[in-house]
mmCIF file of C-alpha atoms in Angstrom:
data_model
loop_
_atom_site.group_PDB
_atom_site.id
_atom_site.type_symbol
_atom_site.label_atom_id
_atom_site.label_comp_id
_atom_site.label_asym_id
_atom_site.label_seq_id
_atom_site.Cartn_x
_atom_site.Cartn_y
_atom_site.Cartn_z
ATOM 1 C CA UNK A 17 -77.713 -26.980 23.813
ATOM 2 C CA UNK A 18 -79.547 -29.310 26.267
ATOM 3 C CA UNK A 19 -77.157 -31.579 28.173
ATOM 4 C CA UNK A 20 -77.436 -35.140 27.044
ATOM 5 C CA UNK A 21 -79.212 -34.196 23.838
ATOM 6 C CA UNK A 22 -77.894 -35.893 20.681
ATOM 7 C CA UNK A 23 -75.472 -33.762 18.661
ATOM 8 C CA UNK A 24 -76.396 -32.919 15.114
ATOM 9 C CA UNK A 25 -73.857 -32.757 12.337
ATOM 10 C CA UNK A 26 -74.111 -30.688 9.196
ATOM 11 C CA UNK A 27 -74.707 -32.918 6.223
ATOM 12 C CA UNK A 28 -73.713 -32.032 2.697
ATOM 13 C CA UNK A 29 -74.775 -33.827 -0.467
ATOM 14 C CA UNK A 30 -71.964 -35.774 -2.093
ATOM 15 C CA UNK A 31 -72.277 -33.673 -5.241
ATOM 16 C CA UNK A 32 -71.774 -30.399 -3.340
ATOM 17 C CA UNK A 33 -68.863 -31.837 -1.351
ATOM 18 C CA UNK A 34 -67.236 -33.018 -4.562
ATOM 19 C CA UNK A 35 -67.619 -29.547 -6.087
ATOM 20 C CA UNK A 36 -65.976 -27.922 -3.045
ATOM 21 C CA UNK A 37 -63.134 -30.406 -3.130
ATOM 22 C CA UNK A 38 -62.715 -29.988 -6.879
ATOM 23 C CA UNK A 39 -62.698 -26.191 -6.636
ATOM 24 C CA UNK A 40 -59.886 -26.216 -4.069
ATOM 25 C CA UNK A 41 -58.084 -28.888 -6.035
ATOM 26 C CA UNK A 42 -58.133 -26.757 -9.197
ATOM 27 C CA UNK A 43 -57.130 -23.609 -7.285
ATOM 28 C CA UNK A 44 -54.098 -25.304 -5.715
ATOM 29 C CA UNK A 45 -53.069 -26.844 -9.036
ATOM 30 C CA UNK A 46 -53.225 -23.479 -10.754
ATOM 31 C CA UNK A 47 -51.134 -21.822 -8.038
ATOM 32 C CA UNK A 48 -48.474 -24.524 -8.295
ATOM 33 C CA UNK A 49 -48.627 -24.283 -12.089
ATOM 34 C CA UNK A 50 -47.964 -20.533 -11.978
ATOM 35 C CA UNK A 51 -44.944 -21.083 -9.726
ATOM 36 C CA UNK A 52 -43.718 -23.812 -12.068
ATOM 37 C CA UNK A 53 -43.981 -21.444 -15.043
ATOM 38 C CA UNK A 54 -42.126 -18.660 -13.197
ATOM 39 C CA UNK A 55 -39.270 -20.954 -12.196
ATOM 40 C CA UNK A 56 -39.130 -22.327 -15.743
ATOM 41 C CA UNK A 57 -38.551 -18.796 -17.029
ATOM 42 C CA UNK A 58 -35.870 -18.256 -14.373
ATOM 43 C CA UNK A 59 -34.241 -21.530 -15.387
ATOM 44 C CA UNK A 60 -34.179 -20.330 -19.001
ATOM 45 C CA UNK A 61 -32.424 -17.134 -17.920
ATOM 46 C CA UNK A 62 -29.851 -19.167 -15.974
ATOM 47 C CA UNK A 63 -29.303 -21.378 -19.005
ATOM 48 C CA UNK A 64 -28.749 -18.435 -21.334
ATOM 49 C CA UNK A 65 -26.329 -16.804 -18.882
ATOM 50 C CA UNK A 66 -24.307 -20.015 -18.503
ATOM 51 C CA UNK A 67 -24.099 -20.400 -22.259
ATOM 52 C CA UNK A 68 -23.010 -16.837 -23.009
ATOM 53 C CA UNK A 69 -20.802 -15.860 -20.076
ATOM 54 C CA UNK A 70 -17.094 -16.814 -20.387
ATOM 55 C CA UNK A 71 -16.558 -17.373 -16.668
ATOM 56 C CA UNK A 72 -16.461 -21.146 -16.316
ATOM 57 C CA UNK A 73 -12.809 -21.253 -15.220
ATOM 58 C CA UNK A 74 -10.374 -18.455 -14.497
ATOM 59 C CA UNK A 75 -6.929 -17.492 -13.291
ATOM 60 C CA UNK A 76 -5.686 -17.673 -9.709
ATOM 61 C CA UNK A 77 -2.948 -16.178 -7.578
ATOM 62 C CA UNK A 78 -0.181 -18.370 -9.044
ATOM 63 C CA UNK A 79 -1.239 -18.677 -12.672
ATOM 64 C CA UNK A 80 1.335 -17.749 -15.345
ATOM 65 C CA UNK A 81 -1.206 -15.625 -17.210
ATOM 66 C CA UNK A 82 -4.377 -13.768 -16.321
ATOM 67 C CA UNK A 83 -7.564 -14.723 -18.080
ATOM 68 C CA UNK A 84 -10.773 -16.731 -18.082
ATOM 69 C CA UNK A 85 -12.523 -19.381 -20.177
ATOM 70 C CA UNK A 86 -16.123 -20.018 -21.087
ATOM 71 C CA UNK A 87 -17.660 -22.647 -23.305
ATOM 72 C CA UNK A 88 -16.432 -21.121 -26.545
ATOM 73 C CA UNK A 89 -15.122 -17.645 -25.693
ATOM 74 C CA UNK A 90 -11.903 -17.072 -23.752
ATOM 75 C CA UNK A 91 -9.502 -14.259 -22.887
ATOM 76 C CA UNK A 92 -5.797 -14.666 -21.951
ATOM 77 C CA UNK A 93 -3.126 -12.093 -21.121
ATOM 78 C CA UNK A 94 0.277 -11.911 -22.782
ATOM 79 C CA UNK A 95 2.369 -11.423 -19.646
ATOM 80 C CA UNK A 96 3.608 -8.009 -20.761
ATOM 81 C CA UNK A 97 0.539 -5.902 -20.014
ATOM 82 C CA UNK A 98 -2.762 -6.146 -18.218
ATOM 83 C CA UNK A 99 -4.662 -6.299 -21.487
ATOM 84 C CA UNK A 100 -6.356 -9.588 -22.369
ATOM 85 C CA UNK A 101 -6.591 -11.067 -25.840
ATOM 86 C CA UNK A 102 -10.039 -12.556 -26.426
ATOM 87 C CA UNK A 103 -10.898 -15.207 -28.986
ATOM 88 C CA UNK A 104 -13.537 -17.811 -29.739
ATOM 89 C CA UNK A 105 -17.040 -17.685 -31.139
ATOM 90 C CA UNK A 106 -19.888 -20.174 -31.215
ATOM 91 C CA UNK A 107 -20.483 -19.426 -34.896
ATOM 92 C CA UNK A 108 -16.849 -20.349 -35.658
ATOM 93 C CA UNK A 109 -16.265 -23.774 -34.148
ATOM 94 C CA UNK A 110 -12.683 -23.819 -35.438
ATOM 95 C CA UNK A 111 -11.816 -20.983 -33.027
ATOM 96 C CA UNK A 112 -12.779 -23.078 -29.974
ATOM 97 C CA UNK A 113 -9.515 -24.438 -28.534
ATOM 98 C CA UNK A 114 -10.672 -27.950 -27.590
ATOM 99 C CA UNK A 115 -12.949 -30.655 -28.943
ATOM 100 C CA UNK A 116 -14.356 -31.120 -25.459
ATOM 101 C CA UNK A 117 -15.217 -27.416 -25.318
ATOM 102 C CA UNK A 118 -16.997 -27.766 -28.673
ATOM 103 C CA UNK A 119 -19.057 -30.718 -27.421
ATOM 104 C CA UNK A 120 -19.889 -28.923 -24.162
ATOM 105 C CA UNK A 121 -20.938 -25.830 -26.114
ATOM 106 C CA UNK A 122 -23.235 -27.958 -28.254
ATOM 107 C CA UNK A 123 -24.950 -29.659 -25.292
ATOM 108 C CA UNK A 124 -25.337 -26.480 -23.234
ATOM 109 C CA UNK A 125 -26.661 -24.703 -26.318
ATOM 110 C CA UNK A 126 -29.107 -27.550 -26.944
ATOM 111 C CA UNK A 127 -30.274 -27.287 -23.335
ATOM 112 C CA UNK A 128 -30.885 -23.578 -23.832
ATOM 113 C CA UNK A 129 -32.886 -24.207 -27.020
ATOM 114 C CA UNK A 130 -34.993 -26.883 -25.294
ATOM 115 C CA UNK A 131 -35.954 -24.725 -22.329
ATOM 116 C CA UNK A 132 -36.746 -21.744 -24.583
ATOM 117 C CA UNK A 133 -38.920 -24.030 -26.709
ATOM 118 C CA UNK A 134 -40.603 -25.184 -23.494
ATOM 119 C CA UNK A 135 -41.508 -21.567 -22.714
ATOM 120 C CA UNK A 136 -42.869 -21.219 -26.245
ATOM 121 C CA UNK A 137 -45.072 -24.253 -25.573
ATOM 122 C CA UNK A 138 -46.890 -22.250 -22.889
ATOM 123 C CA UNK A 139 -49.061 -20.967 -25.745
ATOM 124 C CA UNK A 140 -50.373 -24.506 -26.184
ATOM 125 C CA UNK A 141 -52.302 -24.138 -22.926
ATOM 126 C CA UNK A 142 -54.885 -22.167 -24.931
ATOM 127 C CA UNK A 143 -55.342 -24.895 -27.552
ATOM 128 C CA UNK A 144 -54.476 -28.307 -26.072
ATOM 129 C CA UNK A 145 -55.184 -30.332 -22.971
ATOM 130 C CA UNK A 146 -53.444 -28.878 -19.913
ATOM 131 C CA UNK A 147 -52.141 -32.263 -18.794
ATOM 132 C CA UNK A 148 -50.655 -32.933 -22.241
ATOM 133 C CA UNK A 149 -48.839 -29.581 -22.300
ATOM 134 C CA UNK A 150 -47.392 -30.192 -18.835
ATOM 135 C CA UNK A 151 -46.046 -33.555 -19.943
ATOM 136 C CA UNK A 152 -44.545 -32.127 -23.144
ATOM 137 C CA UNK A 153 -42.772 -29.436 -21.120
ATOM 138 C CA UNK A 154 -41.700 -32.037 -18.567
ATOM 139 C CA UNK A 155 -39.968 -34.113 -21.241
ATOM 140 C CA UNK A 156 -38.292 -30.996 -22.635
ATOM 141 C CA UNK A 157 -37.038 -29.972 -19.198
ATOM 142 C CA UNK A 158 -35.771 -33.475 -18.548
ATOM 143 C CA UNK A 159 -33.915 -33.425 -21.881
ATOM 144 C CA UNK A 160 -32.526 -29.968 -21.052
ATOM 145 C CA UNK A 161 -31.254 -31.248 -17.714
ATOM 146 C CA UNK A 162 -29.649 -34.251 -19.436
ATOM 147 C CA UNK A 163 -27.858 -31.930 -21.868
ATOM 148 C CA UNK A 164 -26.628 -29.830 -18.954
ATOM 149 C CA UNK A 165 -25.265 -32.947 -17.262
ATOM 150 C CA UNK A 166 -23.408 -33.990 -20.410
ATOM 151 C CA UNK A 167 -22.041 -30.479 -20.965
ATOM 152 C CA UNK A 168 -20.772 -30.128 -17.396
ATOM 153 C CA UNK A 169 -19.187 -33.591 -17.481
ATOM 154 C CA UNK A 170 -17.477 -33.132 -20.853
ATOM 155 C CA UNK A 171 -16.170 -29.600 -20.271
ATOM 156 C CA UNK A 172 -13.272 -30.551 -17.904
ATOM 157 C CA UNK A 173 -12.009 -33.008 -20.522
ATOM 158 C CA UNK A 174 -10.720 -29.999 -22.462
ATOM 159 C CA UNK A 175 -8.590 -28.555 -19.687
ATOM 160 C CA UNK A 176 -5.490 -30.182 -21.174
ATOM 161 C CA UNK A 177 -5.589 -27.903 -24.257
ATOM 162 C CA UNK A 178 -2.612 -25.664 -24.973
ATOM 163 C CA UNK A 179 -4.545 -22.459 -24.359
ATOM 164 C CA UNK A 180 -5.709 -23.563 -20.923
ATOM 165 C CA UNK A 181 -2.198 -24.710 -20.009
ATOM 166 C CA UNK A 182 -0.821 -21.350 -21.095
ATOM 167 C CA UNK A 183 -3.078 -19.678 -18.517
ATOM 168 C CA UNK A 184 -3.146 -22.277 -15.746
ATOM 169 C CA UNK A 185 0.342 -23.821 -15.979
ATOM 170 C CA UNK A 186 1.832 -27.053 -17.296
ATOM 171 C CA UNK A 187 0.497 -29.092 -14.393
ATOM 172 C CA UNK A 188 -2.988 -28.611 -15.780
ATOM 173 C CA UNK A 189 -4.546 -31.749 -17.240
ATOM 174 C CA UNK A 190 -7.952 -33.278 -17.926
ATOM 175 C CA UNK A 191 -10.194 -32.752 -14.883
ATOM 176 C CA UNK A 192 -7.243 -31.051 -13.133
ATOM 177 C CA UNK A 193 -7.148 -27.251 -13.220
ATOM 178 C CA UNK A 194 -3.699 -26.707 -11.804
ATOM 179 C CA UNK A 195 -3.360 -23.130 -10.553
ATOM 180 C CA UNK A 196 -6.709 -22.024 -11.978
ATOM 181 C CA UNK A 197 -10.095 -22.212 -10.306
ATOM 182 C CA UNK A 198 -13.725 -22.876 -11.196
ATOM 183 C CA UNK A 199 -15.776 -19.726 -11.710
ATOM 184 C CA UNK A 200 -19.431 -18.899 -11.019
ATOM 185 C CA UNK A 201 -20.876 -19.770 -14.449
ATOM 186 C CA UNK A 202 -19.789 -23.417 -14.095
ATOM 187 C CA UNK A 203 -21.296 -23.600 -10.609
ATOM 188 C CA UNK A 204 -24.491 -21.994 -11.891
ATOM 189 C CA UNK A 205 -24.727 -24.616 -14.643
ATOM 190 C CA UNK A 206 -24.444 -27.412 -12.064
ATOM 191 C CA UNK A 207 -27.209 -25.798 -10.016
ATOM 192 C CA UNK A 208 -29.262 -25.584 -13.196
ATOM 193 C CA UNK A 209 -29.146 -29.386 -13.460
ATOM 194 C CA UNK A 210 -31.003 -29.751 -10.167
ATOM 195 C CA UNK A 211 -33.417 -27.028 -11.219
ATOM 196 C CA UNK A 212 -34.226 -28.827 -14.491
ATOM 197 C CA UNK A 213 -34.795 -32.176 -12.782
ATOM 198 C CA UNK A 214 -37.085 -30.667 -10.128
ATOM 199 C CA UNK A 215 -39.085 -28.710 -12.717
ATOM 200 C CA UNK A 216 -39.517 -31.754 -14.958
ATOM 201 C CA UNK A 217 -40.686 -33.862 -12.011
ATOM 202 C CA UNK A 218 -43.176 -31.151 -11.015
ATOM 203 C CA UNK A 219 -44.432 -30.900 -14.610
ATOM 204 C CA UNK A 220 -45.168 -34.639 -14.708
ATOM 205 C CA UNK A 221 -46.956 -34.436 -11.337
ATOM 206 C CA UNK A 222 -49.102 -31.523 -12.539
ATOM 207 C CA UNK A 223 -49.853 -33.352 -15.778
ATOM 208 C CA UNK A 224 -50.996 -36.465 -13.938
ATOM 209 C CA UNK A 225 -53.130 -34.369 -11.559
ATOM 210 C CA UNK A 226 -54.838 -32.748 -14.517
ATOM 211 C CA UNK A 227 -55.568 -36.168 -16.005
ATOM 212 C CA UNK A 228 -57.064 -37.385 -12.726
ATOM 213 C CA UNK A 229 -59.116 -34.197 -12.467
ATOM 214 C CA UNK A 230 -60.532 -34.767 -15.939
ATOM 215 C CA UNK A 231 -61.458 -38.351 -15.074
ATOM 216 C CA UNK A 232 -63.209 -37.145 -11.892
ATOM 217 C CA UNK A 233 -65.187 -34.611 -13.919
ATOM 218 C CA UNK A 234 -66.292 -37.332 -16.321
ATOM 219 C CA UNK A 235 -67.381 -39.530 -13.436
ATOM 220 C CA UNK A 236 -69.194 -36.616 -11.824
ATOM 221 C CA UNK A 237 -71.318 -36.166 -14.930
ATOM 222 C CA UNK A 238 -72.797 -39.650 -14.509
ATOM 223 C CA UNK A 239 -76.038 -40.021 -12.446
ATOM 224 C CA UNK A 240 -75.375 -41.403 -8.978
ATOM 225 C CA UNK A 241 -77.556 -42.548 -6.111
ATOM 226 C CA UNK A 242 -80.089 -45.201 -5.387
ATOM 227 C CA UNK A 243 -83.643 -45.405 -6.733
ATOM 228 C CA UNK A 244 -86.272 -45.875 -4.068
ATOM 229 C CA UNK A 245 -88.792 -48.286 -5.604
ATOM 230 C CA UNK A 246 -91.489 -47.554 -3.014
ATOM 231 C CA UNK A 247 -91.640 -43.793 -3.535
ATOM 232 C CA UNK A 248 -90.034 -43.529 -6.973
ATOM 233 C CA UNK A 249 -87.785 -40.760 -5.663
ATOM 234 C CA UNK A 250 -84.063 -40.510 -6.425
ATOM 235 C CA UNK A 251 -82.025 -40.313 -3.202
ATOM 236 C CA UNK A 252 -78.385 -39.262 -3.223
ATOM 237 C CA UNK A 253 -75.643 -40.276 -0.859
ATOM 238 C CA UNK A 254 -74.819 -37.877 1.995
ATOM 239 C CA UNK A 255 -71.599 -37.264 3.838
ATOM 240 C CA UNK A 256 -70.677 -35.243 6.889
ATOM 241 C CA UNK A 257 -69.337 -31.693 6.570
ATOM 242 C CA UNK A 258 -66.394 -32.640 8.799
ATOM 243 C CA UNK A 259 -65.372 -35.269 6.236
ATOM 244 C CA UNK A 260 -65.295 -32.601 3.524
ATOM 245 C CA UNK A 261 -62.994 -30.426 5.617
ATOM 246 C CA UNK A 262 -60.754 -33.409 6.177
ATOM 247 C CA UNK A 263 -60.465 -33.946 2.406
ATOM 248 C CA UNK A 264 -59.699 -30.276 1.812
ATOM 249 C CA UNK A 265 -56.943 -30.216 4.390
ATOM 250 C CA UNK A 266 -55.225 -33.258 2.900
#
């Protein structure tokens, strides 16, 4: 390069720059969408585990009886042996020892159904608009998270039932566990709330990005540029290659 000579910059047509930007935009959206789908499946597994496992609360060092409680299934010892007597079934609501446990079972079960339905909606990607499917799944995940919140808030209201007091002691009351302690399934359900809210927010973001991408494609199909009346030639707008890189990095 000759010192003092003017520097030349690589120029790209606006149409080519837009294609490069759009290609990277689509690639990044697809990568984020795949991660969103994977974490949605993991969230469904967490939801199923929280619904089935009976380890929401359990005995402690000073509890009168050994045992543990779930949403609808529970096991309590008899004080004479180490064997536990298990009862409760979701198909038999009358066997659930508390009305609050019944309500919590319903909401957590509804959350599980919603997120499993959301996974089933993945098939709609082959038939419907991608942005629409993302938004449908986002609403389902938001509803699933709301059901988890209600289930986790209602569940402690049943701690004053006779069966829980028999395991945890007479000092046990609503939202007070006495000598018992919270187990891992309850904690996992609370973590699932944050997971559902984050996934629903990401689904809405991806849906809106797909809508904006579609609008950009429609605008890109329209003829652009200025018509030179003197030569009758169609001239397009040009931008610097450095500007394209700046758009790709942002």
